Short mmCIF file of N, CA, C and O in Angstrom, two decimals:
data_model
loop_
_atom_site.label_atom_id
_atom_site.label_comp_id
_atom_site.label_asym_id
_atom_site.label_seq_id
_atom_site.Cartn_x
_atom_site.Cartn_y
_atom_site.Cartn_z
N MET A 1 -29.16 16.14 -25.81
CA MET A 1 -28.17 15.22 -26.33
C MET A 1 -28.04 15.44 -27.83
O MET A 1 -29.02 15.54 -28.53
N SER A 2 -26.84 15.51 -28.33
CA SER A 2 -26.63 15.51 -29.77
C SER A 2 -25.22 15.01 -30.05
O SER A 2 -24.27 15.44 -29.43
N ALA A 3 -25.13 14.06 -30.96
CA ALA A 3 -23.85 13.49 -31.33
C ALA A 3 -23.81 13.33 -32.84
O ALA A 3 -24.76 12.85 -33.45
N LEU A 4 -22.72 13.74 -33.47
CA LEU A 4 -22.57 13.68 -34.91
C LEU A 4 -22.36 12.24 -35.37
O LEU A 4 -21.56 11.51 -34.81
N ILE A 5 -23.11 11.85 -36.40
CA ILE A 5 -23.02 10.51 -36.97
C ILE A 5 -22.90 10.66 -38.48
O ILE A 5 -23.65 11.42 -39.09
N ASP A 6 -22.00 9.95 -39.12
CA ASP A 6 -21.86 9.96 -40.58
C ASP A 6 -21.66 11.36 -41.16
O ASP A 6 -22.09 11.64 -42.26
N GLY A 7 -21.05 12.26 -40.44
CA GLY A 7 -20.71 13.58 -40.97
C GLY A 7 -21.82 14.61 -40.99
O GLY A 7 -21.59 15.75 -40.66
N THR A 8 -23.05 14.25 -41.38
CA THR A 8 -24.12 15.24 -41.48
C THR A 8 -25.31 14.94 -40.59
O THR A 8 -26.17 15.79 -40.41
N TRP A 9 -25.38 13.77 -40.06
CA TRP A 9 -26.51 13.36 -39.23
C TRP A 9 -26.17 13.53 -37.76
O TRP A 9 -25.10 13.17 -37.31
N VAL A 10 -27.13 14.06 -37.00
CA VAL A 10 -26.93 14.30 -35.57
C VAL A 10 -27.97 13.49 -34.80
O VAL A 10 -29.17 13.60 -35.06
N ALA A 11 -27.51 12.68 -33.84
CA ALA A 11 -28.43 11.96 -32.96
C ALA A 11 -28.98 12.97 -31.96
O ALA A 11 -28.22 13.66 -31.27
N VAL A 12 -30.31 13.09 -31.92
CA VAL A 12 -30.93 14.11 -31.07
C VAL A 12 -31.80 13.54 -29.95
O VAL A 12 -32.38 14.31 -29.19
N GLY A 13 -31.88 12.25 -29.84
CA GLY A 13 -32.66 11.67 -28.74
C GLY A 13 -33.26 10.34 -29.13
O GLY A 13 -33.08 9.84 -30.24
N ARG A 14 -33.99 9.79 -28.19
CA ARG A 14 -34.63 8.49 -28.40
C ARG A 14 -36.01 8.69 -29.03
O ARG A 14 -36.77 9.57 -28.63
N ALA A 15 -36.33 7.86 -29.99
CA ALA A 15 -37.63 7.94 -30.65
C ALA A 15 -38.77 7.75 -29.66
O ALA A 15 -39.82 8.39 -29.78
N ALA A 16 -38.57 6.91 -28.67
CA ALA A 16 -39.62 6.64 -27.68
C ALA A 16 -39.97 7.87 -26.85
O ALA A 16 -41.03 7.92 -26.22
N ASP A 17 -39.11 8.88 -26.86
CA ASP A 17 -39.37 10.10 -26.10
C ASP A 17 -40.32 11.07 -26.81
O ASP A 17 -40.65 12.12 -26.26
N VAL A 18 -40.72 10.72 -28.04
CA VAL A 18 -41.66 11.55 -28.79
C VAL A 18 -42.93 10.72 -29.02
O VAL A 18 -43.01 9.95 -29.98
N PRO A 19 -43.91 10.85 -28.14
CA PRO A 19 -45.14 10.06 -28.28
C PRO A 19 -45.93 10.45 -29.53
O PRO A 19 -45.81 11.56 -30.05
N LEU A 20 -46.77 9.53 -29.98
CA LEU A 20 -47.65 9.78 -31.11
C LEU A 20 -48.49 11.02 -30.84
O LEU A 20 -49.02 11.19 -29.74
N TRP A 21 -48.60 11.90 -31.85
CA TRP A 21 -49.39 13.13 -31.80
C TRP A 21 -48.81 14.20 -30.89
O TRP A 21 -49.51 15.11 -30.47
N GLU A 22 -47.53 14.10 -30.56
CA GLU A 22 -46.90 15.11 -29.71
C GLU A 22 -45.60 15.58 -30.33
O GLU A 22 -45.09 15.00 -31.29
N GLY A 23 -45.07 16.66 -29.77
CA GLY A 23 -43.82 17.22 -30.25
C GLY A 23 -42.83 17.40 -29.11
O GLY A 23 -43.21 17.48 -27.94
N ARG A 24 -41.57 17.45 -29.47
CA ARG A 24 -40.48 17.72 -28.53
C ARG A 24 -39.50 18.67 -29.21
O ARG A 24 -39.33 18.64 -30.42
N ARG A 25 -38.85 19.51 -28.42
CA ARG A 25 -37.89 20.45 -28.99
C ARG A 25 -36.47 20.02 -28.68
O ARG A 25 -36.17 19.58 -27.57
N VAL A 26 -35.60 20.17 -29.67
CA VAL A 26 -34.17 19.95 -29.50
C VAL A 26 -33.46 21.19 -30.04
O VAL A 26 -34.01 21.92 -30.86
N THR A 27 -32.26 21.42 -29.56
CA THR A 27 -31.44 22.51 -30.07
C THR A 27 -30.13 21.93 -30.56
O THR A 27 -29.43 21.24 -29.81
N VAL A 28 -29.83 22.18 -31.84
CA VAL A 28 -28.61 21.67 -32.45
C VAL A 28 -27.96 22.81 -33.23
O VAL A 28 -28.62 23.45 -34.05
N ASP A 29 -26.70 23.08 -32.94
CA ASP A 29 -25.97 24.17 -33.61
C ASP A 29 -26.73 25.48 -33.54
O ASP A 29 -26.79 26.24 -34.50
N GLY A 30 -27.36 25.74 -32.40
CA GLY A 30 -28.09 26.99 -32.21
C GLY A 30 -29.46 27.04 -32.87
O GLY A 30 -30.15 28.04 -32.78
N ARG A 31 -29.85 25.97 -33.54
CA ARG A 31 -31.17 25.91 -34.18
C ARG A 31 -32.15 25.16 -33.30
O ARG A 31 -31.88 24.03 -32.90
N ARG A 32 -33.29 25.76 -33.04
CA ARG A 32 -34.34 25.08 -32.29
C ARG A 32 -35.23 24.35 -33.29
O ARG A 32 -35.77 24.96 -34.22
N VAL A 33 -35.34 23.05 -33.09
CA VAL A 33 -36.08 22.19 -34.00
C VAL A 33 -37.15 21.44 -33.22
O VAL A 33 -36.88 20.90 -32.15
N ALA A 34 -38.37 21.43 -33.75
CA ALA A 34 -39.47 20.67 -33.15
C ALA A 34 -39.61 19.36 -33.90
O ALA A 34 -39.65 19.34 -35.14
N ILE A 35 -39.66 18.27 -33.16
CA ILE A 35 -39.79 16.94 -33.75
C ILE A 35 -41.15 16.39 -33.34
O ILE A 35 -41.50 16.41 -32.16
N PHE A 36 -41.91 15.92 -34.32
CA PHE A 36 -43.26 15.41 -34.09
C PHE A 36 -43.37 13.99 -34.61
O PHE A 36 -42.73 13.62 -35.58
N ARG A 37 -44.25 13.21 -33.95
CA ARG A 37 -44.56 11.86 -34.44
C ARG A 37 -46.04 11.84 -34.83
O ARG A 37 -46.90 12.22 -34.04
N THR A 38 -46.31 11.41 -36.06
CA THR A 38 -47.68 11.23 -36.53
C THR A 38 -47.82 9.80 -37.02
O THR A 38 -46.85 9.03 -37.01
N GLU A 39 -49.01 9.46 -37.50
CA GLU A 39 -49.20 8.11 -38.03
C GLU A 39 -48.35 7.87 -39.27
O GLU A 39 -48.07 6.74 -39.63
N GLU A 40 -47.89 8.95 -39.92
CA GLU A 40 -47.04 8.83 -41.11
C GLU A 40 -45.57 8.67 -40.77
O GLU A 40 -44.77 8.36 -41.63
N GLY A 41 -45.19 8.96 -39.53
CA GLY A 41 -43.80 8.87 -39.14
C GLY A 41 -43.36 10.07 -38.34
O GLY A 41 -44.16 10.73 -37.69
N VAL A 42 -42.07 10.37 -38.43
CA VAL A 42 -41.48 11.46 -37.65
C VAL A 42 -41.19 12.63 -38.59
O VAL A 42 -40.74 12.45 -39.72
N HIS A 43 -41.47 13.84 -38.10
CA HIS A 43 -41.27 15.06 -38.87
C HIS A 43 -40.48 16.05 -38.03
O HIS A 43 -40.62 16.08 -36.81
N ALA A 44 -39.69 16.90 -38.69
CA ALA A 44 -38.92 17.92 -37.98
C ALA A 44 -39.05 19.26 -38.71
O ALA A 44 -38.85 19.32 -39.92
N VAL A 45 -39.39 20.29 -37.95
CA VAL A 45 -39.54 21.64 -38.49
C VAL A 45 -38.95 22.63 -37.49
O VAL A 45 -38.71 22.30 -36.33
N SER A 46 -38.77 23.88 -37.95
CA SER A 46 -38.31 24.90 -37.01
C SER A 46 -39.30 25.00 -35.86
O SER A 46 -40.51 24.88 -36.05
N ALA A 47 -38.78 25.17 -34.65
CA ALA A 47 -39.60 25.09 -33.45
C ALA A 47 -40.37 26.37 -33.12
O ALA A 47 -41.30 26.33 -32.33
N ASP A 48 -39.99 27.48 -33.73
CA ASP A 48 -40.62 28.75 -33.38
C ASP A 48 -41.58 29.20 -34.48
O ASP A 48 -41.21 29.28 -35.65
N CYS A 49 -42.81 29.50 -34.11
CA CYS A 49 -43.79 29.99 -35.06
C CYS A 49 -43.30 31.33 -35.63
O CYS A 49 -42.86 32.20 -34.87
N PRO A 50 -43.34 31.51 -36.95
CA PRO A 50 -42.85 32.75 -37.54
C PRO A 50 -43.72 33.97 -37.20
O PRO A 50 -43.28 35.10 -37.35
N HIS A 51 -44.91 33.75 -36.70
CA HIS A 51 -45.80 34.86 -36.36
C HIS A 51 -45.36 35.58 -35.09
O HIS A 51 -45.13 36.77 -35.11
N ALA A 52 -45.23 34.84 -34.01
CA ALA A 52 -44.90 35.48 -32.73
C ALA A 52 -43.94 34.63 -31.90
O ALA A 52 -43.85 34.81 -30.69
N GLY A 53 -43.26 33.68 -32.54
CA GLY A 53 -42.28 32.87 -31.82
C GLY A 53 -42.88 31.82 -30.91
O GLY A 53 -42.20 31.32 -30.02
N GLY A 54 -44.13 31.48 -31.12
CA GLY A 54 -44.78 30.47 -30.28
C GLY A 54 -44.06 29.13 -30.33
O GLY A 54 -43.49 28.76 -31.35
N PRO A 55 -44.10 28.39 -29.22
CA PRO A 55 -43.42 27.09 -29.13
C PRO A 55 -44.22 26.00 -29.83
O PRO A 55 -45.12 25.39 -29.25
N LEU A 56 -43.90 25.74 -31.09
CA LEU A 56 -44.69 24.79 -31.87
C LEU A 56 -44.69 23.39 -31.29
O LEU A 56 -45.65 22.65 -31.46
N GLN A 57 -43.63 23.01 -30.58
CA GLN A 57 -43.60 21.66 -29.99
C GLN A 57 -44.73 21.47 -28.98
O GLN A 57 -45.10 20.35 -28.66
N ASP A 58 -45.32 22.56 -28.50
CA ASP A 58 -46.43 22.49 -27.54
C ASP A 58 -47.78 22.59 -28.24
O ASP A 58 -48.82 22.59 -27.57
N GLY A 59 -47.78 22.70 -29.57
CA GLY A 59 -49.02 22.85 -30.31
C GLY A 59 -49.79 21.56 -30.45
O GLY A 59 -49.28 20.47 -30.19
N LEU A 60 -51.04 21.69 -30.87
CA LEU A 60 -51.89 20.53 -31.12
C LEU A 60 -51.53 19.92 -32.47
O LEU A 60 -51.36 20.64 -33.45
N VAL A 61 -51.44 18.59 -32.51
CA VAL A 61 -51.09 17.87 -33.74
C VAL A 61 -52.31 17.07 -34.18
O VAL A 61 -52.86 16.28 -33.40
N ALA A 62 -52.73 17.32 -35.42
CA ALA A 62 -53.86 16.58 -36.01
C ALA A 62 -53.79 16.70 -37.52
O ALA A 62 -53.36 17.74 -38.05
N ASP A 63 -54.22 15.67 -38.21
CA ASP A 63 -54.30 15.68 -39.67
C ASP A 63 -52.98 16.07 -40.34
O ASP A 63 -52.96 16.77 -41.35
N GLY A 64 -51.85 15.66 -39.77
CA GLY A 64 -50.55 15.96 -40.36
C GLY A 64 -50.11 17.40 -40.20
O GLY A 64 -49.19 17.84 -40.87
N CYS A 65 -50.77 18.13 -39.31
CA CYS A 65 -50.47 19.54 -39.09
C CYS A 65 -50.24 19.81 -37.61
O CYS A 65 -50.68 19.06 -36.75
N VAL A 66 -49.55 20.93 -37.33
CA VAL A 66 -49.41 21.41 -35.97
C VAL A 66 -50.01 22.80 -35.92
O VAL A 66 -49.86 23.60 -36.85
N THR A 67 -50.71 23.09 -34.82
CA THR A 67 -51.32 24.40 -34.61
C THR A 67 -50.57 25.12 -33.51
O THR A 67 -50.39 24.58 -32.40
N CYS A 68 -50.11 26.34 -33.79
CA CYS A 68 -49.37 27.13 -32.81
C CYS A 68 -50.25 27.39 -31.59
O CYS A 68 -51.40 27.81 -31.74
N PRO A 69 -49.72 27.14 -30.39
CA PRO A 69 -50.53 27.33 -29.19
C PRO A 69 -50.81 28.79 -28.84
O PRO A 69 -51.68 29.07 -28.03
N LEU A 70 -50.10 29.73 -29.46
CA LEU A 70 -50.32 31.14 -29.12
C LEU A 70 -51.45 31.79 -29.92
O LEU A 70 -52.32 32.43 -29.34
N HIS A 71 -51.42 31.66 -31.24
CA HIS A 71 -52.39 32.38 -32.05
C HIS A 71 -53.06 31.54 -33.13
O HIS A 71 -53.73 32.09 -34.01
N GLY A 72 -52.86 30.23 -33.10
CA GLY A 72 -53.62 29.35 -33.96
C GLY A 72 -53.15 29.17 -35.39
O GLY A 72 -53.86 28.57 -36.19
N TRP A 73 -51.97 29.66 -35.75
CA TRP A 73 -51.48 29.40 -37.11
C TRP A 73 -51.25 27.90 -37.26
O TRP A 73 -50.72 27.25 -36.35
N ARG A 74 -51.64 27.33 -38.42
CA ARG A 74 -51.48 25.89 -38.68
C ARG A 74 -50.43 25.67 -39.75
O ARG A 74 -50.35 26.41 -40.73
N PHE A 75 -49.62 24.61 -39.56
CA PHE A 75 -48.54 24.28 -40.49
C PHE A 75 -48.60 22.81 -40.85
O PHE A 75 -48.79 21.95 -39.98
N ASP A 76 -48.39 22.51 -42.13
CA ASP A 76 -48.30 21.13 -42.59
C ASP A 76 -46.93 20.59 -42.19
O ASP A 76 -45.91 21.16 -42.55
N LEU A 77 -46.91 19.50 -41.46
CA LEU A 77 -45.64 18.93 -40.99
C LEU A 77 -44.83 18.27 -42.10
O LEU A 77 -43.62 18.14 -41.99
N ARG A 78 -45.48 17.87 -43.18
CA ARG A 78 -44.76 17.25 -44.29
C ARG A 78 -43.99 18.27 -45.12
O ARG A 78 -42.92 18.00 -45.62
N SER A 79 -44.57 19.46 -45.29
CA SER A 79 -43.97 20.46 -46.17
C SER A 79 -43.45 21.69 -45.44
O SER A 79 -42.62 22.42 -45.97
N GLY A 80 -43.97 21.98 -44.25
CA GLY A 80 -43.62 23.21 -43.55
C GLY A 80 -44.51 24.38 -43.92
O GLY A 80 -44.43 25.45 -43.33
N ALA A 81 -45.37 24.20 -44.93
CA ALA A 81 -46.22 25.29 -45.41
C ALA A 81 -47.27 25.69 -44.37
O ALA A 81 -47.82 24.84 -43.67
N ARG A 82 -47.55 26.98 -44.32
CA ARG A 82 -48.63 27.48 -43.47
C ARG A 82 -49.94 27.19 -44.19
O ARG A 82 -50.08 27.43 -45.38
N ILE A 83 -50.90 26.65 -43.45
CA ILE A 83 -52.20 26.30 -44.02
C ILE A 83 -53.01 27.58 -44.24
O ILE A 83 -53.15 28.40 -43.33
N GLY A 84 -53.52 27.76 -45.45
CA GLY A 84 -54.37 28.88 -45.76
C GLY A 84 -53.65 30.18 -46.05
O GLY A 84 -54.28 31.24 -46.09
N ALA A 85 -52.35 30.14 -46.25
CA ALA A 85 -51.59 31.36 -46.54
C ALA A 85 -50.34 31.01 -47.34
O ALA A 85 -49.86 29.88 -47.28
N ASP A 86 -49.84 31.99 -48.06
CA ASP A 86 -48.63 31.77 -48.84
C ASP A 86 -47.36 32.18 -48.11
O ASP A 86 -46.26 31.93 -48.58
N ASP A 87 -47.51 32.84 -46.96
CA ASP A 87 -46.33 33.29 -46.20
C ASP A 87 -46.25 32.54 -44.88
O ASP A 87 -47.17 31.84 -44.49
N GLY A 88 -45.12 32.68 -44.21
CA GLY A 88 -44.97 32.10 -42.88
C GLY A 88 -44.62 30.63 -42.84
O GLY A 88 -44.91 29.96 -41.86
N ALA A 89 -43.99 30.10 -43.89
CA ALA A 89 -43.63 28.68 -43.90
C ALA A 89 -42.51 28.39 -42.90
O ALA A 89 -41.71 29.26 -42.57
N LEU A 90 -42.49 27.16 -42.43
CA LEU A 90 -41.45 26.69 -41.50
C LEU A 90 -40.30 26.05 -42.28
O LEU A 90 -40.51 25.51 -43.36
N THR A 91 -39.13 26.08 -41.69
CA THR A 91 -38.01 25.32 -42.23
C THR A 91 -38.22 23.86 -41.85
O THR A 91 -38.56 23.55 -40.71
N ARG A 92 -38.03 22.96 -42.80
CA ARG A 92 -38.14 21.53 -42.54
C ARG A 92 -36.76 20.92 -42.47
O ARG A 92 -35.84 21.40 -43.13
N TYR A 93 -36.65 19.84 -41.75
CA TYR A 93 -35.40 19.10 -41.65
C TYR A 93 -35.68 17.63 -41.87
O TYR A 93 -36.71 17.11 -41.45
N GLU A 94 -34.74 16.95 -42.51
CA GLU A 94 -34.84 15.51 -42.68
C GLU A 94 -34.58 14.86 -41.32
O GLU A 94 -33.62 15.20 -40.64
N VAL A 95 -35.44 13.95 -40.95
CA VAL A 95 -35.28 13.22 -39.69
C VAL A 95 -35.63 11.76 -39.95
O VAL A 95 -36.56 11.47 -40.69
N VAL A 96 -34.86 10.86 -39.37
CA VAL A 96 -35.12 9.43 -39.50
C VAL A 96 -34.96 8.77 -38.14
O VAL A 96 -34.31 9.30 -37.25
N GLU A 97 -35.57 7.61 -38.04
CA GLU A 97 -35.44 6.80 -36.84
C GLU A 97 -34.60 5.58 -37.19
O GLU A 97 -34.91 4.87 -38.15
N ARG A 98 -33.52 5.37 -36.45
CA ARG A 98 -32.64 4.22 -36.68
C ARG A 98 -32.30 3.60 -35.33
O ARG A 98 -31.76 4.26 -34.45
N ASP A 99 -32.66 2.34 -35.18
CA ASP A 99 -32.35 1.59 -33.95
C ASP A 99 -32.81 2.32 -32.71
O ASP A 99 -32.10 2.36 -31.70
N GLY A 100 -33.98 2.94 -32.79
CA GLY A 100 -34.56 3.61 -31.62
C GLY A 100 -34.08 5.03 -31.38
O GLY A 100 -34.55 5.71 -30.49
N GLU A 101 -33.14 5.49 -32.21
CA GLU A 101 -32.61 6.86 -32.08
C GLU A 101 -33.17 7.74 -33.19
O GLU A 101 -33.39 7.27 -34.30
N LEU A 102 -33.35 9.02 -32.89
CA LEU A 102 -33.76 9.99 -33.91
C LEU A 102 -32.51 10.69 -34.43
O LEU A 102 -31.70 11.19 -33.65
N LEU A 103 -32.37 10.69 -35.75
CA LEU A 103 -31.23 11.33 -36.40
C LEU A 103 -31.74 12.48 -37.24
O LEU A 103 -32.68 12.33 -38.02
N LEU A 104 -31.11 13.64 -37.09
CA LEU A 104 -31.51 14.86 -37.77
C LEU A 104 -30.41 15.30 -38.71
O LEU A 104 -29.23 15.27 -38.36
N ASN A 105 -30.78 15.73 -39.91
CA ASN A 105 -29.83 16.21 -40.89
C ASN A 105 -30.03 17.71 -41.06
O ASN A 105 -30.97 18.14 -41.73
N LEU A 106 -29.18 18.52 -40.45
CA LEU A 106 -29.31 19.97 -40.53
C LEU A 106 -29.03 20.48 -41.94
O LEU A 106 -29.53 21.54 -42.34
N GLU A 107 -28.24 19.75 -42.71
CA GLU A 107 -27.93 20.17 -44.08
C GLU A 107 -29.14 20.03 -44.99
O GLU A 107 -29.15 20.56 -46.09
N SER A 108 -30.17 19.35 -44.54
CA SER A 108 -31.36 19.14 -45.36
C SER A 108 -32.38 20.25 -45.19
O SER A 108 -33.47 20.16 -45.74
N ALA A 109 -32.05 21.28 -44.43
CA ALA A 109 -33.01 22.36 -44.15
C ALA A 109 -33.61 22.88 -45.44
O ALA A 109 -32.90 23.16 -46.40
N GLY A 110 -34.92 22.98 -45.45
CA GLY A 110 -35.61 23.47 -46.64
C GLY A 110 -36.98 23.98 -46.30
O GLY A 110 -37.54 23.70 -45.25
N GLY A 111 -37.53 24.76 -47.21
CA GLY A 111 -38.87 25.30 -47.05
C GLY A 111 -39.89 24.38 -47.70
O GLY A 111 -39.60 23.24 -48.04
N PRO A 112 -41.08 24.89 -47.92
CA PRO A 112 -42.16 24.06 -48.43
C PRO A 112 -41.96 23.58 -49.87
O PRO A 112 -42.65 22.69 -50.30
N ALA A 113 -41.01 24.15 -50.61
CA ALA A 113 -40.79 23.71 -51.99
C ALA A 113 -40.06 22.37 -52.04
O ALA A 113 -40.09 21.68 -53.03
N SER A 114 -39.37 21.99 -50.95
CA SER A 114 -38.64 20.73 -50.90
C SER A 114 -39.57 19.60 -50.49
O SER A 114 -40.65 19.83 -49.98
N ALA A 115 -39.11 18.38 -50.67
CA ALA A 115 -39.92 17.23 -50.29
C ALA A 115 -40.07 17.17 -48.78
O ALA A 115 -39.29 17.76 -48.05
N GLY A 116 -41.05 16.42 -48.31
CA GLY A 116 -41.29 16.25 -46.88
C GLY A 116 -40.22 15.39 -46.23
O GLY A 116 -39.15 15.24 -46.78
N HIS A 117 -40.52 14.83 -45.08
CA HIS A 117 -39.50 14.05 -44.39
C HIS A 117 -39.06 12.91 -45.30
O HIS A 117 -39.86 12.34 -46.02
N MET A 118 -37.78 12.65 -45.33
CA MET A 118 -37.23 11.69 -46.29
C MET A 118 -36.58 10.53 -45.54
O MET A 118 -35.84 10.75 -44.62
N ALA A 119 -36.87 9.35 -45.97
CA ALA A 119 -36.25 8.19 -45.35
C ALA A 119 -35.57 7.33 -46.40
O ALA A 119 -35.53 6.12 -46.29
N GLY A 120 -35.07 7.95 -47.43
CA GLY A 120 -34.48 7.20 -48.54
C GLY A 120 -32.98 7.32 -48.59
O GLY A 120 -32.30 7.28 -47.57
N SER A 121 -32.46 7.51 -49.78
CA SER A 121 -31.02 7.52 -49.98
C SER A 121 -30.36 8.63 -49.19
O SER A 121 -30.93 9.68 -48.97
N GLY A 122 -29.15 8.39 -48.79
CA GLY A 122 -28.38 9.37 -48.04
C GLY A 122 -28.56 9.27 -46.54
O GLY A 122 -27.86 9.91 -45.79
N THR A 123 -29.52 8.49 -46.09
CA THR A 123 -29.72 8.35 -44.66
C THR A 123 -28.73 7.37 -44.09
O THR A 123 -28.32 6.42 -44.76
N PRO A 124 -28.29 7.58 -42.87
CA PRO A 124 -27.30 6.69 -42.28
C PRO A 124 -27.85 5.27 -42.14
O PRO A 124 -28.98 5.10 -41.71
N GLY A 125 -27.09 4.33 -42.52
CA GLY A 125 -27.48 2.95 -42.38
C GLY A 125 -28.51 2.48 -43.39
O GLY A 125 -29.03 1.40 -43.30
N ALA A 126 -28.86 3.36 -44.37
CA ALA A 126 -29.89 2.99 -45.36
C ALA A 126 -29.28 2.13 -46.45
O ALA A 126 -28.14 2.17 -46.75
#
């Protein structure tokens, strides 16, 4: 499911469908995005591990990171950075929860130099 809201935000599913400490994959405009829920909130990053294309949405989530299920690369969900290395960062996307729906901003795509998930200005209904 994906529906455009406010020009740049896309509704990608229900927040309840992403349990704590788990990930789910959505595809929007040909981009595969993994959405995770942690104690800090909801995070969205590119769904494919840059090492071998592993399905990050199936990885283990702990300490604000996801571990690729294929070869064990770890990524910080807040920044997209690969843990313990300077290469292999994930693309991050702004994601917010509004009225039980998850909204994704594809225009917010950024690497580890950008801020983590954002729930401030520019978000729909904020």
